[in-house]
Tab-separated table of C-alpha atoms in Angstrom:
chain	number	residue	atom	x	y	z
A	24	MET	CA	100.862	51.318	82.208
A	25	SER	CA	102.395	48.404	84.034
A	26	LYS	CA	105.003	45.897	83.812
A	27	LEU	CA	104.280	42.130	85.552
A	28	SER	CA	105.901	38.975	86.425
A	29	PHE	CA	103.988	35.995	86.696
A	30	LEU	CA	105.286	33.376	89.060
A	31	ARG	CA	103.168	30.782	90.492
A	32	GLY	CA	100.715	32.516	92.599
A	33	THR	CA	102.225	35.280	93.126
A	34	TRP	CA	102.716	38.718	91.313
A	35	ILE	CA	105.558	40.506	90.892
A	36	MET	CA	105.623	44.825	89.802
A	37	LEU	CA	108.961	45.817	89.123
A	38	GLY	CA	109.775	49.529	88.559
A	39	ALA	CA	112.164	52.174	89.525
A	40	LEU	CA	111.671	51.466	93.510
A	41	GLY	CA	112.253	47.952	94.045
A	42	ALA	CA	109.593	45.273	93.215
A	43	LEU	CA	106.505	45.349	94.845
A	44	THR	CA	105.217	41.506	95.784
A	45	LEU	CA	101.351	41.055	95.899
A	46	ALA	CA	99.650	37.462	96.529
A	47	CYS	CA	97.233	36.858	93.990
A	48	SER	CA	94.045	34.892	94.725
A	49	SER	CA	94.130	32.144	91.963
A	50	ASN	CA	96.467	29.088	91.505
A	51	ASP	CA	97.473	30.121	88.110
A	52	SER	CA	100.334	28.374	87.834
A	53	SER	CA	101.516	29.866	84.111
A	54	VAL	CA	104.700	31.464	83.972
A	55	GLY	CA	105.513	34.711	82.057
A	56	ALA	CA	104.986	38.815	81.378
A	57	GLY	CA	101.852	40.541	80.939
A	58	THR	CA	100.737	44.100	80.566
A	59	THR	CA	97.265	45.537	81.474
A	60	THR	CA	96.258	49.183	81.680
A	61	GLY	CA	92.747	50.822	83.071
A	62	ALA	CA	91.846	53.593	85.956
A	63	VAL	CA	90.475	52.380	88.884
A	64	HIS	CA	86.860	53.368	89.498
A	65	GLY	CA	84.985	52.548	92.623
A	66	ASP	CA	85.929	49.585	95.316
A	67	ALA	CA	85.025	46.426	92.888
A	68	CYS	CA	87.587	45.398	90.135
A	69	GLY	CA	87.504	42.554	87.552
A	70	GLU	CA	90.178	39.570	87.686
A	71	PRO	CA	92.399	39.085	90.188
A	72	GLY	CA	95.393	40.157	88.369
A	73	ASP	CA	94.115	43.101	86.576
A	74	VAL	CA	96.529	45.913	86.936
A	75	ALA	CA	95.078	50.167	86.452
A	76	THR	CA	96.337	53.043	87.338
A	77	SER	CA	95.108	55.076	90.759
A	78	SER	CA	93.452	58.078	90.446
A	79	ASP	CA	96.306	60.506	91.715
A	80	GLY	CA	97.676	59.585	88.264
A	81	CYS	CA	101.208	58.121	89.948
A	82	ASN	CA	100.321	54.800	91.737
A	83	THR	CA	99.268	51.579	90.735
A	84	CYS	CA	96.247	49.131	91.586
A	85	PHE	CA	96.253	45.237	91.716
A	86	CYS	CA	93.025	43.226	91.819
A	87	GLN	CA	92.990	41.091	94.703
A	88	ASP	CA	89.700	39.105	95.822
A	89	GLY	CA	87.588	41.269	94.033
A	90	LYS	CA	88.797	44.495	95.103
A	91	TRP	CA	91.704	46.680	93.984
A	92	ALA	CA	94.815	47.067	96.069
A	93	CYS	CA	97.009	50.230	95.315
A	94	THR	CA	100.619	51.439	95.714
A	95	LYS	CA	100.651	54.516	98.115
A	96	ILE	CA	104.012	56.064	96.683
A	97	ALA	CA	104.474	59.591	97.385
A	98	CYS	CA	103.033	61.324	94.435
A	99	ASP	CA	105.219	65.012	92.854
A	100	ALA	CA	102.875	67.350	91.726
A	101	ALA	CA	103.454	68.658	88.290
A	102	CYS	CA	103.473	72.605	89.154
A	103	ILE	CA	102.388	75.301	91.941
A	104	ASP	CA	98.748	75.905	92.200
A	105	GLY	CA	98.262	79.073	90.575
A	106	GLU	CA	101.347	79.103	88.388
A	107	GLN	CA	100.819	80.250	84.872
A	108	GLN	CA	102.928	79.660	81.630
A	109	PRO	CA	102.348	79.666	77.736
A	110	ALA	CA	100.748	76.988	75.755
A	111	GLY	CA	102.430	75.171	73.585
A	112	ASP	CA	100.533	76.573	70.576
A	113	GLY	CA	101.318	80.505	71.570
A	114	CYS	CA	97.878	81.591	71.755
A	115	ASN	CA	96.519	79.734	74.980
A	116	SER	CA	97.646	79.819	78.589
A	117	CYS	CA	97.981	77.164	80.840
A	118	THR	CA	97.067	76.932	84.866
A	119	CYS	CA	97.889	75.078	87.871
A	120	GLU	CA	95.179	73.364	89.399
A	121	ASN	CA	95.685	70.617	92.098
A	122	GLY	CA	99.285	70.158	90.981
A	123	GLN	CA	97.894	70.127	87.390
A	124	TRP	CA	98.010	71.428	84.010
A	125	ALA	CA	94.904	73.048	83.277
A	126	CYS	CA	94.936	75.015	79.402
A	127	THR	CA	92.303	76.837	77.635
A	128	LEU	CA	91.594	75.876	74.501
A	129	MET	CA	90.760	79.041	72.110
A	130	GLY	CA	91.261	78.684	68.443
A	131	CYS	CA	94.488	79.827	67.153
A	132	GLY	CA	94.925	81.838	64.560
A	133	GLU	CA	97.519	81.319	61.787
A	134	PRO	CA	100.968	82.326	62.990
A	135	CYS	CA	102.096	85.749	61.003
A	136	GLN	CA	105.182	85.989	59.201
A	137	ALA	CA	108.693	88.005	60.955
A	138	ASP	CA	108.872	91.920	60.558
A	139	THR	CA	105.509	92.199	58.748
A	140	THR	CA	103.002	94.545	59.801
A	141	LYS	CA	99.215	95.906	59.843
A	142	PRO	CA	96.798	98.451	61.535
A	143	ALA	CA	95.664	97.978	65.069
A	144	PRO	CA	91.841	97.485	65.670
A	145	ASP	CA	91.613	100.696	67.082
A	146	GLY	CA	92.849	102.499	63.674
A	147	CYS	CA	95.327	104.231	65.085
A	148	ASN	CA	97.937	101.724	66.633
A	149	THR	CA	100.560	99.630	64.569
A	150	CYS	CA	101.205	95.815	65.120
A	151	SER	CA	103.846	93.996	64.266
A	152	CYS	CA	104.798	90.399	63.734
A	153	THR	CA	107.380	89.327	66.120
A	154	ASP	CA	109.605	86.263	65.589
A	155	ASP	CA	107.716	84.082	67.581
A	156	GLY	CA	105.127	84.563	65.028
A	157	THR	CA	102.543	86.506	66.682
A	158	TRP	CA	101.467	90.343	66.853
A	159	ALA	CA	102.686	93.191	69.063
A	160	CYS	CA	100.892	96.048	68.657
A	161	THR	CA	102.115	99.956	70.031
A	162	GLU	CA	99.785	101.098	72.877
A	163	MET	CA	99.428	105.013	72.248
A	164	ALA	CA	96.199	106.701	72.985
A	165	CYS	CA	94.275	107.344	70.164
A	166	VAL	CA	92.722	110.678	69.087
A	167	PRO	CA	88.887	110.294	68.906
A	168	ASP	CA	87.080	110.592	65.112
A	169	CYS	CA	85.437	113.668	64.471
A	170	VAL	CA	83.119	115.020	62.185
A	171	PRO	CA	84.419	117.052	59.205
A	172	GLY	CA	83.780	120.326	59.461
A	173	THR	CA	83.253	120.696	63.570
A	174	SER	CA	85.819	122.931	65.360
A	175	ALA	CA	86.852	122.656	69.028
A	176	PRO	CA	89.234	124.747	71.860
A	177	ALA	CA	92.778	123.087	71.697
A	178	PRO	CA	93.825	121.551	74.723
A	179	ASP	CA	95.978	124.507	75.573
A	180	GLY	CA	92.544	127.079	75.658
A	181	CYS	CA	93.704	129.338	73.436
A	182	ASN	CA	93.971	127.606	69.725
A	183	THR	CA	91.242	126.013	68.100
A	184	CYS	CA	91.145	122.899	66.383
A	185	ILE	CA	88.876	121.721	63.101
A	186	CYS	CA	87.823	118.386	62.054
A	187	MET	CA	89.556	117.490	58.624
A	188	ASP	CA	87.954	115.784	56.053
A	189	ASP	CA	90.036	112.176	56.852
A	190	GLY	CA	87.972	112.324	60.509
A	191	GLN	CA	91.700	113.833	62.252
A	192	TRP	CA	92.147	117.031	63.870
A	193	GLY	CA	94.145	120.109	62.660
A	194	CYS	CA	94.958	122.327	65.519
A	195	THR	CA	95.975	126.452	64.990
A	196	LYS	CA	99.523	126.839	66.266
A	197	MET	CA	99.440	130.595	68.151
A	198	GLY	CA	101.523	131.478	70.849
A	199	CYS	CA	99.286	131.294	73.997
A	200	VAL	CA	99.486	134.094	76.665
A	201	ASP	CA	100.300	132.671	80.254
A	202	THR	CA	96.921	132.977	81.862
A	203	CYS	CA	96.287	133.166	85.465
A	204	VAL	CA	93.755	133.627	88.084
A	205	PRO	CA	92.958	137.356	88.840
A	206	GLY	CA	94.647	138.623	91.989
A	207	ALA	CA	97.227	135.809	92.037
A	208	THR	CA	100.938	136.883	92.225
A	209	LYS	CA	104.303	134.910	91.477
A	210	VAL	CA	107.934	136.056	91.247
A	211	ALA	CA	109.125	137.373	87.899
A	212	ASP	CA	111.836	135.009	85.675
A	213	ASP	CA	114.625	137.711	86.583
A	214	GLY	CA	114.333	136.917	90.234
A	215	CYS	CA	113.581	139.929	91.495
A	216	ASN	CA	110.576	141.767	89.910
A	217	THR	CA	106.953	140.476	90.905
A	218	CYS	CA	104.132	139.606	88.748
A	219	PHE	CA	100.455	140.480	89.369
A	220	CYS	CA	97.443	139.064	87.923
A	221	GLY	CA	95.362	141.693	86.464
A	222	GLU	CA	91.055	141.143	86.035
A	223	ASP	CA	91.540	139.710	82.287
A	224	GLY	CA	93.516	136.974	83.585
A	225	THR	CA	97.139	138.081	82.365
A	226	TRP	CA	100.111	138.457	84.384
A	227	ALA	CA	101.716	142.390	84.944
A	228	CYS	CA	105.122	142.362	86.190
A	229	THR	CA	107.297	145.277	88.042
A	230	GLU	CA	110.399	146.222	85.718
A	231	MET	CA	112.662	147.434	88.196
A	232	ALA	CA	116.260	147.088	87.541
A	233	CYS	CA	117.411	143.987	89.023
A	234	VAL	CA	120.938	143.863	91.020
A	235	GLU	CA	123.035	140.663	89.702
A	236	GLU	CA	123.158	138.474	92.848
A	237	CYS	CA	127.486	137.637	93.504
A	238	VAL	CA	129.829	135.270	95.594
A	239	PRO	CA	130.453	136.756	99.248
A	240	GLY	CA	133.616	138.369	99.397
A	241	THR	CA	134.501	138.858	95.618
A	242	SER	CA	135.052	142.515	94.229
A	243	SER	CA	134.193	143.810	90.932
A	244	PRO	CA	134.692	147.355	89.262
A	245	ALA	CA	131.333	149.509	89.523
A	246	PRO	CA	129.607	150.459	86.504
A	247	ASP	CA	131.064	154.017	86.955
A	248	GLY	CA	134.838	152.858	86.131
A	249	CYS	CA	135.767	154.804	89.186
A	250	ASN	CA	134.420	153.038	92.246
A	251	THR	CA	134.277	149.112	93.463
A	252	CYS	CA	131.779	146.888	94.399
A	253	THR	CA	132.177	143.975	97.269
A	254	CYS	CA	129.799	141.230	97.672
A	255	THR	CA	128.399	141.203	101.103
A	256	ASP	CA	127.113	138.414	102.957
A	257	ASP	CA	123.732	138.444	102.160
A	258	GLY	CA	124.983	138.373	98.325
A	259	SER	CA	124.271	141.407	97.117
A	260	TRP	CA	126.596	144.171	96.118
A	261	ALA	CA	127.971	146.902	97.859
A	262	CYS	CA	129.959	150.016	96.270
A	263	THR	CA	131.981	152.611	97.096
A	264	GLU	CA	130.734	156.026	96.468
A	265	MET	CA	133.503	158.243	95.896
A	266	ALA	CA	132.996	161.071	93.101
A	267	CYS	CA	134.532	160.157	89.775
A	268	PRO	CA	136.616	162.059	87.556
A	269	ASP	CA	135.251	163.639	84.576
A	270	GLN	CA	135.072	161.363	81.836
A	271	CYS	CA	136.613	162.154	78.344
A	272	THR	CA	136.932	161.175	74.645
A	273	PRO	CA	140.052	159.500	74.304
A	274	GLY	CA	142.770	161.515	72.274
A	275	SER	CA	141.581	164.742	73.313
A	276	THR	CA	143.475	167.212	75.679
A	277	LYS	CA	143.713	169.783	77.959
A	278	LEU	CA	145.699	172.175	80.119
A	279	ALA	CA	145.951	171.083	83.680
A	280	GLU	CA	144.848	172.359	86.827
A	281	ASP	CA	148.215	173.735	87.456
A	282	GLY	CA	148.424	176.005	84.105
A	283	CYS	CA	151.485	174.282	83.183
A	284	ASN	CA	151.104	170.557	82.233
A	285	THR	CA	149.432	168.858	79.914
A	286	CYS	CA	146.394	166.318	79.776
A	287	SER	CA	145.586	163.546	77.636
A	288	CYS	CA	142.144	161.367	77.186
A	289	MET	CA	143.417	157.829	77.486
A	290	GLU	CA	141.474	154.976	75.792
A	291	ASP	CA	139.286	154.226	79.267
A	292	GLY	CA	137.963	157.689	79.367
A	293	THR	CA	139.877	159.172	82.165
A	294	TRP	CA	142.536	161.995	82.270
A	295	ALA	CA	146.465	161.003	82.788
A	296	CYS	CA	148.744	164.422	83.233
A	297	THR	CA	152.297	165.475	82.738
A	298	GLU	CA	153.916	166.226	85.993
A	299	MET	CA	156.731	168.778	85.375
A	300	ALA	CA	157.519	171.420	87.817
A	301	CYS	CA	155.885	174.664	87.128
A	302	LEU	CA	157.992	178.020	87.119
């Protein structure tokens, strides 16, 4: 809509960009204010003084000598082509085309009540009503329905699943043996033995005693209680090999080898002898 003032043979358009003056083709001497609306279709126009909106939507055209004369103000694009945004109704969407918004016109369902739930159309997910009145559904993978009484191997390959009366699978939960490809090998869980896959597809592992890895430079008593083990640079233990005294039963006694002293068995299973001078 455009606002005009009429002053003896002159049209004056008042707007935010200033005054635009155009000479009219009639000698109408009326003084006053008027408003006309319309859209430009073709070059020809009606009566002098008619006003219409240009096809670009932001300029104004005036009828002069039977033809339209339009302003040429640069129009700002309403949006960026390709940009998208939700429509105000909450269910349609709008896309920017040629600087203008173009929106889908799908029929929108009634908004839902916040915090209510319902089953999703797939039958296994659940939809919850959000605060904006729209549904948001979980997206879990659905287990295919089955025919009650039928059976099938479980995904683990060793259990069996049976279709229940409600159309859902119920599976056994036996511990599965780790199967393998015959001829394959792997390191055992203890890190030092080796496992070989047999013809029946099961693993058979060696059972060697594993030497505990260590930090190079550290030491520890040997299992025999009298020798000492030191950790070498390759992370393995190297132990002295001295002959160990006989182990004894704590509390027992015996005559020392010198024939005059007495030896007592200590709590650690070793002998401690008196050291008196023998006559």
